[in-house]
PDB file of C-alpha atoms and ligand atoms in Angstrom:
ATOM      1  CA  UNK A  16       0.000   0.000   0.000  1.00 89.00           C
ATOM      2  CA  UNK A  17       1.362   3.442  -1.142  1.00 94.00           C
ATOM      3  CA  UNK A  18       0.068   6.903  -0.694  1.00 97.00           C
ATOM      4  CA  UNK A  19      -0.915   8.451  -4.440  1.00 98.00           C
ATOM      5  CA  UNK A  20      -1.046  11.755  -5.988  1.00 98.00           C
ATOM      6  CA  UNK A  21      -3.966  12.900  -8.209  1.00 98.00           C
ATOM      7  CA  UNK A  22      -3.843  16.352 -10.110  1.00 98.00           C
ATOM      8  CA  UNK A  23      -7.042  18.071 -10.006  1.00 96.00           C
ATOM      9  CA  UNK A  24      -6.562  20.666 -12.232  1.00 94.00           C
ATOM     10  CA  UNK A  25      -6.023  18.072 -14.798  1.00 90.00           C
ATOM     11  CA  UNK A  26      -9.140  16.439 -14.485  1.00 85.00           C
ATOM     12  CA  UNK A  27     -12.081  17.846 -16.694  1.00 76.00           C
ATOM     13  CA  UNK A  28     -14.648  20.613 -15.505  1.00 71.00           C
ATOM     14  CA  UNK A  29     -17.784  19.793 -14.099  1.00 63.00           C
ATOM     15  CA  UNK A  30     -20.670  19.887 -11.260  1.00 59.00           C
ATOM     16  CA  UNK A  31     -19.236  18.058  -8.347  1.00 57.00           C
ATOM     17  CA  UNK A  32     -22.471  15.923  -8.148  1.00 51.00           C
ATOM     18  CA  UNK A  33     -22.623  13.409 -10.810  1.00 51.00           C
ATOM     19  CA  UNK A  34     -25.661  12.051 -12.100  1.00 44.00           C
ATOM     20  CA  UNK A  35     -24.998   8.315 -12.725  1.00 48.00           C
ATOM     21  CA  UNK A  36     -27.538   7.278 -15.309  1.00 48.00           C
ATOM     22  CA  UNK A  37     -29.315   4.009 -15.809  1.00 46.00           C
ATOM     23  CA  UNK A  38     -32.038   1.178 -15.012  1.00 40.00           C
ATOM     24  CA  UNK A  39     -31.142   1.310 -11.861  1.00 39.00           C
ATOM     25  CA  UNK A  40     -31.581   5.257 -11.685  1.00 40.00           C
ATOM     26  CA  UNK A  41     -28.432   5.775  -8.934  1.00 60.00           C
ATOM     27  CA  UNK A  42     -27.949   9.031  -7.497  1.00 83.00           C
ATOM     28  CA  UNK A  43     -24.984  10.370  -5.956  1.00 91.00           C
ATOM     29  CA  UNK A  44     -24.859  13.666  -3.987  1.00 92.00           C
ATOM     30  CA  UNK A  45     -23.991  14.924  -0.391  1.00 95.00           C
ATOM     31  CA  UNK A  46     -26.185  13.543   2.178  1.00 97.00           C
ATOM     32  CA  UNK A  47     -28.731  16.357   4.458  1.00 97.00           C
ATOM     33  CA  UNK A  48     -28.498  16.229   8.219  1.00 98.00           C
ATOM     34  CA  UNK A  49     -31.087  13.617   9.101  1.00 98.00           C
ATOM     35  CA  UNK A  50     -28.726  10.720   7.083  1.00 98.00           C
ATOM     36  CA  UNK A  51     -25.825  11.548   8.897  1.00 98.00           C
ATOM     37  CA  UNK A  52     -26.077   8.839  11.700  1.00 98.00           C
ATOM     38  CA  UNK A  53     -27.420   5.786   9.696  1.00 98.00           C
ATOM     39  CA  UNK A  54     -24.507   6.636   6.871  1.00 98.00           C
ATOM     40  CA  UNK A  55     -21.532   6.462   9.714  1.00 98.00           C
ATOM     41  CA  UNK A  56     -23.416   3.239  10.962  1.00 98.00           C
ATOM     42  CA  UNK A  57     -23.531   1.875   7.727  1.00 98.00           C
ATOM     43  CA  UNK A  58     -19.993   2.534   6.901  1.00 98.00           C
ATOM     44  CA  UNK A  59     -19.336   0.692  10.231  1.00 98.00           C
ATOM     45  CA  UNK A  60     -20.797  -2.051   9.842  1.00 98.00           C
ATOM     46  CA  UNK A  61     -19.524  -2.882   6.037  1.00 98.00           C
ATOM     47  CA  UNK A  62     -16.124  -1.336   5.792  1.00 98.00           C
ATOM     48  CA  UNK A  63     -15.005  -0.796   9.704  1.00 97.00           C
ATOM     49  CA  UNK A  64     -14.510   1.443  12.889  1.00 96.00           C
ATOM     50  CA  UNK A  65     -11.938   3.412  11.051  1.00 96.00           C
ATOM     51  CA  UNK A  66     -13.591   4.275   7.955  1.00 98.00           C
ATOM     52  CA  UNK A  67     -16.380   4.782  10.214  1.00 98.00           C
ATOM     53  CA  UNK A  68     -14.668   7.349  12.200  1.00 98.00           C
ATOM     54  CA  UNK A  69     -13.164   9.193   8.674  1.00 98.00           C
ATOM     55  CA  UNK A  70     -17.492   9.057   7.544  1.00 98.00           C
ATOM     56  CA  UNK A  71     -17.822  11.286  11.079  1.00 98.00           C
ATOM     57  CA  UNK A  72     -15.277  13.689  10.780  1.00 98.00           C
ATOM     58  CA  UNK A  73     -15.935  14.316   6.870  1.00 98.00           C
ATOM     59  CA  UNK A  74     -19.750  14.688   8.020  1.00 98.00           C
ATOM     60  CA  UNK A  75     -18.574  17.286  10.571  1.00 98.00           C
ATOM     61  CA  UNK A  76     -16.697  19.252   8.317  1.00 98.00           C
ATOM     62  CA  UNK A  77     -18.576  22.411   7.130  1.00 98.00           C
ATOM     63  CA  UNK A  78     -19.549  22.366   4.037  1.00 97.00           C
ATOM     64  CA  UNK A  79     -19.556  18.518   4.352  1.00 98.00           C
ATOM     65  CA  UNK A  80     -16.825  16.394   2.630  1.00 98.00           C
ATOM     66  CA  UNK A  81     -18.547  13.237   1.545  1.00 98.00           C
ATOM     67  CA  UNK A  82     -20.857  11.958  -0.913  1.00 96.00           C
ATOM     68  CA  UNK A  83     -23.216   8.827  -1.057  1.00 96.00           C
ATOM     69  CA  UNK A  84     -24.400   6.795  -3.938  1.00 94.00           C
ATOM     70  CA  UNK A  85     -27.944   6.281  -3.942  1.00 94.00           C
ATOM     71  CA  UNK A  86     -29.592   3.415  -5.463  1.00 90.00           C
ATOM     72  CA  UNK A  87     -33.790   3.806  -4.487  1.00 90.00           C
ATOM     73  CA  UNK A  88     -33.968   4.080  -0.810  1.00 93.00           C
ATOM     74  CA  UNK A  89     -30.855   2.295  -0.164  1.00 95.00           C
ATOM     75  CA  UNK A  90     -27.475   3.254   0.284  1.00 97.00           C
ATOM     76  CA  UNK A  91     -24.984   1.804  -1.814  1.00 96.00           C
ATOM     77  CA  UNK A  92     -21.746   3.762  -1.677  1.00 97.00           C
ATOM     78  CA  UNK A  93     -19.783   6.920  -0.154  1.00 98.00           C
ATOM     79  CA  UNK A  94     -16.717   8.623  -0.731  1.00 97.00           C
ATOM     80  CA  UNK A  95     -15.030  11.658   1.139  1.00 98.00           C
ATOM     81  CA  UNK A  96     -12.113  13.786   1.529  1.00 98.00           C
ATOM     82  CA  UNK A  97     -10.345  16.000   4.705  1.00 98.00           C
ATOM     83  CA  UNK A  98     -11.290  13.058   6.602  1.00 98.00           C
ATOM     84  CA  UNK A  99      -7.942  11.167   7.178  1.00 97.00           C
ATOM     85  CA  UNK A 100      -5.393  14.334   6.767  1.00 97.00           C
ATOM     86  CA  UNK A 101      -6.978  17.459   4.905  1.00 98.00           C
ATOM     87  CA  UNK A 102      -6.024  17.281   1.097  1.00 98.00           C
ATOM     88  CA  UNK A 103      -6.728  13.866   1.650  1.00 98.00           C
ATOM     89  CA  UNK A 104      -9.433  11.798  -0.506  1.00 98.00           C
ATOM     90  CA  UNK A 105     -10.658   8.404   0.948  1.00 98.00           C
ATOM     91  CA  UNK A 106     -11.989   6.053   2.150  1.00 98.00           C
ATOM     92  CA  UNK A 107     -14.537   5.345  -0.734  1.00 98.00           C
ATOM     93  CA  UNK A 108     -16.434   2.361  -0.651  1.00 98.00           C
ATOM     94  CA  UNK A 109     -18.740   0.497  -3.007  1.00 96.00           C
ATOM     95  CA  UNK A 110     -21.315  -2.554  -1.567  1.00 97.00           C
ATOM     96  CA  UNK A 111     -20.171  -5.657  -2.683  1.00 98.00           C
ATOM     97  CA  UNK A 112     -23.348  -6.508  -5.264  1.00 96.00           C
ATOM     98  CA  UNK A 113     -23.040  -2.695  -7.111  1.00 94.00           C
ATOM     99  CA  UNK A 114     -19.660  -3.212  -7.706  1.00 95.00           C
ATOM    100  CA  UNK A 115     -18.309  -3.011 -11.185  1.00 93.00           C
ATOM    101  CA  UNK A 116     -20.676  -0.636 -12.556  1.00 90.00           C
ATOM    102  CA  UNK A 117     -19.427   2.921 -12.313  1.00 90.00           C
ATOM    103  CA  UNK A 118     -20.954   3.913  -9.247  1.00 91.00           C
ATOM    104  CA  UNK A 119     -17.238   3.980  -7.662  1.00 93.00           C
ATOM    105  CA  UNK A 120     -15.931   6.075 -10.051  1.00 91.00           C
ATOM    106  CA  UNK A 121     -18.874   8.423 -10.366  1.00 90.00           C
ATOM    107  CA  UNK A 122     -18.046   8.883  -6.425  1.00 93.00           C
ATOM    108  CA  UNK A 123     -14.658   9.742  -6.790  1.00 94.00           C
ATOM    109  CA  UNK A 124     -15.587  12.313  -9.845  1.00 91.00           C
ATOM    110  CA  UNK A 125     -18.087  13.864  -7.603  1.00 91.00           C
ATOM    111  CA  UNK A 126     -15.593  14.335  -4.572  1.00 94.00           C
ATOM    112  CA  UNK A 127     -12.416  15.427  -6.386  1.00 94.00           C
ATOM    113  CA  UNK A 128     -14.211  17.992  -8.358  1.00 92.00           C
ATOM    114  CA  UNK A 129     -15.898  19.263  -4.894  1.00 93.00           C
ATOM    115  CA  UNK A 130     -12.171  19.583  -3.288  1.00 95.00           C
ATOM    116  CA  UNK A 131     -11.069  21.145  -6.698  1.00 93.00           C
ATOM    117  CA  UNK A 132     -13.763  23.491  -6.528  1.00 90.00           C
ATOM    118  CA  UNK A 133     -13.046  24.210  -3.075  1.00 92.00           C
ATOM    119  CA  UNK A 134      -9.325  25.222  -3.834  1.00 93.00           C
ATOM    120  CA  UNK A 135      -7.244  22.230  -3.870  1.00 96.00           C
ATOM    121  CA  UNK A 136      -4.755  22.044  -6.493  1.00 96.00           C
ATOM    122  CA  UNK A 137      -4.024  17.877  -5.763  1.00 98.00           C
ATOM    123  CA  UNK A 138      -5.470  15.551  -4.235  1.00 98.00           C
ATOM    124  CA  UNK A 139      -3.663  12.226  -1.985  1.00 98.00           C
ATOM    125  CA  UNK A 140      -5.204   8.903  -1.891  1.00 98.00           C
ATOM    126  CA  UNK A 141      -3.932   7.742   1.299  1.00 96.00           C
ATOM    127  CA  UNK A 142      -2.796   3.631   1.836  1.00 94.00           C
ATOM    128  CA  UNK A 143      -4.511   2.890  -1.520  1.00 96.00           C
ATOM    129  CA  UNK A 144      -5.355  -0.493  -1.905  1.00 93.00           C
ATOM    130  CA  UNK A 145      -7.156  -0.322  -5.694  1.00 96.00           C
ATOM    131  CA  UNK A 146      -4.150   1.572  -7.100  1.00 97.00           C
ATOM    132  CA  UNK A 147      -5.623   0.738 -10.741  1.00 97.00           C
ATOM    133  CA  UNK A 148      -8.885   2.049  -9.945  1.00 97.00           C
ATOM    134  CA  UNK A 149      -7.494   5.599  -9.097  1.00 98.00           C
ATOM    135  CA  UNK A 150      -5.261   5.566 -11.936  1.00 97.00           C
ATOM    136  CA  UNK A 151      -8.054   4.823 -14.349  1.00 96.00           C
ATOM    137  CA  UNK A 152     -10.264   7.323 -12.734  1.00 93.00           C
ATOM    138  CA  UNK A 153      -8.361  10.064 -11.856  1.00 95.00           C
ATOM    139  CA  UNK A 154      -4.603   9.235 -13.251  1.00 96.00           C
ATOM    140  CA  UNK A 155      -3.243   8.829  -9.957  1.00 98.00           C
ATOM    141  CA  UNK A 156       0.399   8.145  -9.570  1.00 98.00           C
ATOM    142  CA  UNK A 157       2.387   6.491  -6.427  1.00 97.00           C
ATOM    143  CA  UNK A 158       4.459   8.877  -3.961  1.00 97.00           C
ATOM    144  CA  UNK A 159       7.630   7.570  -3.255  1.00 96.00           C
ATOM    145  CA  UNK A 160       8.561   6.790  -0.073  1.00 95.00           C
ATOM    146  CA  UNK A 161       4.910   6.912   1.355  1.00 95.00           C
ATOM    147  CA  UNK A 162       4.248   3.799   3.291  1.00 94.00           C
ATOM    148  CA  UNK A 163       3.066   4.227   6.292  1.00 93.00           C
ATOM    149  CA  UNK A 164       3.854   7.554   5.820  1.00 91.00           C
ATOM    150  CA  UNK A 165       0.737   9.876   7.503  1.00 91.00           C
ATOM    151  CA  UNK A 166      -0.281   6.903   9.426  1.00 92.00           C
ATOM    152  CA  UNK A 167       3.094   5.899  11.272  1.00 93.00           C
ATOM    153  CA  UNK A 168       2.420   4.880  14.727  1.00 93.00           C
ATOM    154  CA  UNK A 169      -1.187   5.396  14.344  1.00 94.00           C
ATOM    155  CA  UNK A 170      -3.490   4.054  16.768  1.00 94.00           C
ATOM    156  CA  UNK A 171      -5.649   1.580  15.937  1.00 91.00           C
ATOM    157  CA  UNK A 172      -7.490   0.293  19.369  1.00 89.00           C
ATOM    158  CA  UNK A 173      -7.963  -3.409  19.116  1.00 78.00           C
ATOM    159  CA  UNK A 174      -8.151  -4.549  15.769  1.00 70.00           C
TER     160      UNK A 174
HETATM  161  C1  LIG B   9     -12.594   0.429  -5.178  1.00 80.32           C
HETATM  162  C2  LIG B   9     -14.121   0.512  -5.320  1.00 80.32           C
HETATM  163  C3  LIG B   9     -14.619   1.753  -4.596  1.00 80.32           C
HETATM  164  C4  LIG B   9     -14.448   0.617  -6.819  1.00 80.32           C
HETATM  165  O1  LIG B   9     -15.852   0.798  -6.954  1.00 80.32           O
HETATM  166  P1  LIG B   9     -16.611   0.271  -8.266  1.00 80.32           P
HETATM  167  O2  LIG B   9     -17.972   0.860  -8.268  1.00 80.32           O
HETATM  168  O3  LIG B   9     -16.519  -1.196  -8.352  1.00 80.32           O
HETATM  169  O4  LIG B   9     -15.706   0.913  -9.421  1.00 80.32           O
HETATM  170  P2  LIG B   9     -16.126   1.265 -10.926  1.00 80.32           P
HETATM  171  O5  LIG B   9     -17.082   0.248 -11.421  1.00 80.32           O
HETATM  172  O6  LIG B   9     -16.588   2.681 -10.978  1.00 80.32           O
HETATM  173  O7  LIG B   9     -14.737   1.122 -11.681  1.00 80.32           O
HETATM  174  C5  LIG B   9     -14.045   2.222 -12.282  1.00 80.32           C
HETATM  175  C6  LIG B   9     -12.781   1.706 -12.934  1.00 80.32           C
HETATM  176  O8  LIG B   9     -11.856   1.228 -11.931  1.00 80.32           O
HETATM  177  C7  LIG B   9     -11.573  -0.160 -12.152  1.00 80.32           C
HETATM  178  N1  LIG B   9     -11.585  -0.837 -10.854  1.00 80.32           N
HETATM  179  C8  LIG B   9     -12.616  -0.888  -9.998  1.00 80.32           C
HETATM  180  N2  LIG B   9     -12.281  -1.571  -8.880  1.00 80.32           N
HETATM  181  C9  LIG B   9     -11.000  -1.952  -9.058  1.00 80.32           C
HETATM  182  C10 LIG B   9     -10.095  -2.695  -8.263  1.00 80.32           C
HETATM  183  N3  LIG B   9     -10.436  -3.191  -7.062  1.00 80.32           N
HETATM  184  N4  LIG B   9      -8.842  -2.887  -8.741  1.00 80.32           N
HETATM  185  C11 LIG B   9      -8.495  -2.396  -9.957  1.00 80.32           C
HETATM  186  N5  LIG B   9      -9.320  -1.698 -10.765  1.00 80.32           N
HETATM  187  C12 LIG B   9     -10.548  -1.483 -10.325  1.00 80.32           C
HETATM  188  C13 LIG B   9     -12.691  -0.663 -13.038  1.00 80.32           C
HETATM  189  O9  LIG B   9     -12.276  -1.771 -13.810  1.00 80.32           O
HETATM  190  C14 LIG B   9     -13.014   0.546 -13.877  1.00 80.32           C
HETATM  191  O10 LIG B   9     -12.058   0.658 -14.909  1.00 80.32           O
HETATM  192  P3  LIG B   9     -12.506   1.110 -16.404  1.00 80.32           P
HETATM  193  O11 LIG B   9     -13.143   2.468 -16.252  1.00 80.32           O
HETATM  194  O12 LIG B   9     -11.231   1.138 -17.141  1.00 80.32           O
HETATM  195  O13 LIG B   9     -13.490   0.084 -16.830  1.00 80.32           O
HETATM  196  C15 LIG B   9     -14.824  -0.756  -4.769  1.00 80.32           C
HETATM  197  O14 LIG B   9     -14.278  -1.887  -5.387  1.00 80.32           O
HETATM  198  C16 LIG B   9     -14.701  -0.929  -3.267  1.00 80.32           C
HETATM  199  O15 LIG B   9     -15.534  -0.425  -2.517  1.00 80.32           O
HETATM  200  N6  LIG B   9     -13.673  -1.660  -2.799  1.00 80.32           N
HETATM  201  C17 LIG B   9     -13.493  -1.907  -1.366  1.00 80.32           C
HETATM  202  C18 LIG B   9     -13.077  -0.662  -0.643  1.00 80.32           C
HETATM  203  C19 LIG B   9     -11.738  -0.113  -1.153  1.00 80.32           C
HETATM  204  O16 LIG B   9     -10.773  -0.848  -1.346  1.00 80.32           O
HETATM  205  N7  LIG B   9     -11.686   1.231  -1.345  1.00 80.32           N
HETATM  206  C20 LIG B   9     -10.494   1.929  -1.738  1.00 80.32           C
HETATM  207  C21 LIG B   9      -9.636   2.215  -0.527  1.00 80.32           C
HETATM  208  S1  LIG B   9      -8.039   2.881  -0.969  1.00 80.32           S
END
């Protein structure tokens, strides 16, 4: 796992909340205050404590740093950013049966054009496991010398 670099002002122009067109009719967009709590507990309960405590703190920021993915009433994805580190994107997360479909990268559109927009000039994927699905999506590139980098000596309770 490495840390990666993604240059905002070279992705293309657009509204930070991406339609995401299709039978299915999936929506992603930045969630009002009423969602907050059921979004952190279902980050919890299908990706972990730690992404569930990155959900909180992006949901705390003001404006709000994360988006959801929408499919009917149910909640499918997220993504945000200033949650580990500011300048930081991640975690993003995808259920297991929408996988494979765009809805991941239609999330990670969304929040690096809302951190471009909101004066960013890059963007760091931190620990990235996927590396091929940032480079694809955003033409992210590996920083040297990264691991564990920003999360040296973190702690991490009992795993
Ligand atoms: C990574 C993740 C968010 C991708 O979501 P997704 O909805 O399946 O992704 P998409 O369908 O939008 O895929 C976009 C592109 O990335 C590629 N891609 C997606 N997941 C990938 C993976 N795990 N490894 C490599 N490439 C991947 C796709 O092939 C696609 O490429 P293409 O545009 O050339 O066809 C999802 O697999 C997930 O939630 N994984 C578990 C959590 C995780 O690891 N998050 C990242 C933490 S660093």
């Amino acid at each position: 796992m490495t840390d990666m670099l993604i240059k905002l002002y070279d992705l293309p122009d657009g509204p930070a909340e991406q339609h995401v067109t299709g039978p299915a009719a999936r929506l992603v967009r930045k969630p009002i205050g009423p969602e907050h709590d059921a979004i952190v507990a279902w980050v919890q309960q299908i990706f972990g404590a730690r992404w569930a405590s990155e959900a909180r703190v992006a949901l705390t920021n003001r404006p709000v740093s994360l988006f959801i993915a929408m499919q009917g009433a149910e909640l499918i994805g997220f993504a945000c950013y200033d949650a580990t580190a500011r300048g930081c994107v991640g975690p993003i997360g995808v259920q297991d049966a929408a996988r494979g479909s765009g809805i991941g990268a239609a999330l990670l559109r969304a929040t690096l054009a809302d951190m471009r927009a909101s004066g960013y000039g890059y963007a760091i994927a931190g620990a990235v496991g996927p590396k091929d699905f940032f480079s694809r999506v955003a033409g992210a590139t590996d920083i040297a010398d990264s691991t564990p980098g920003l999360y040296a000596g973190m702690f991490r309770g009992q795993d």
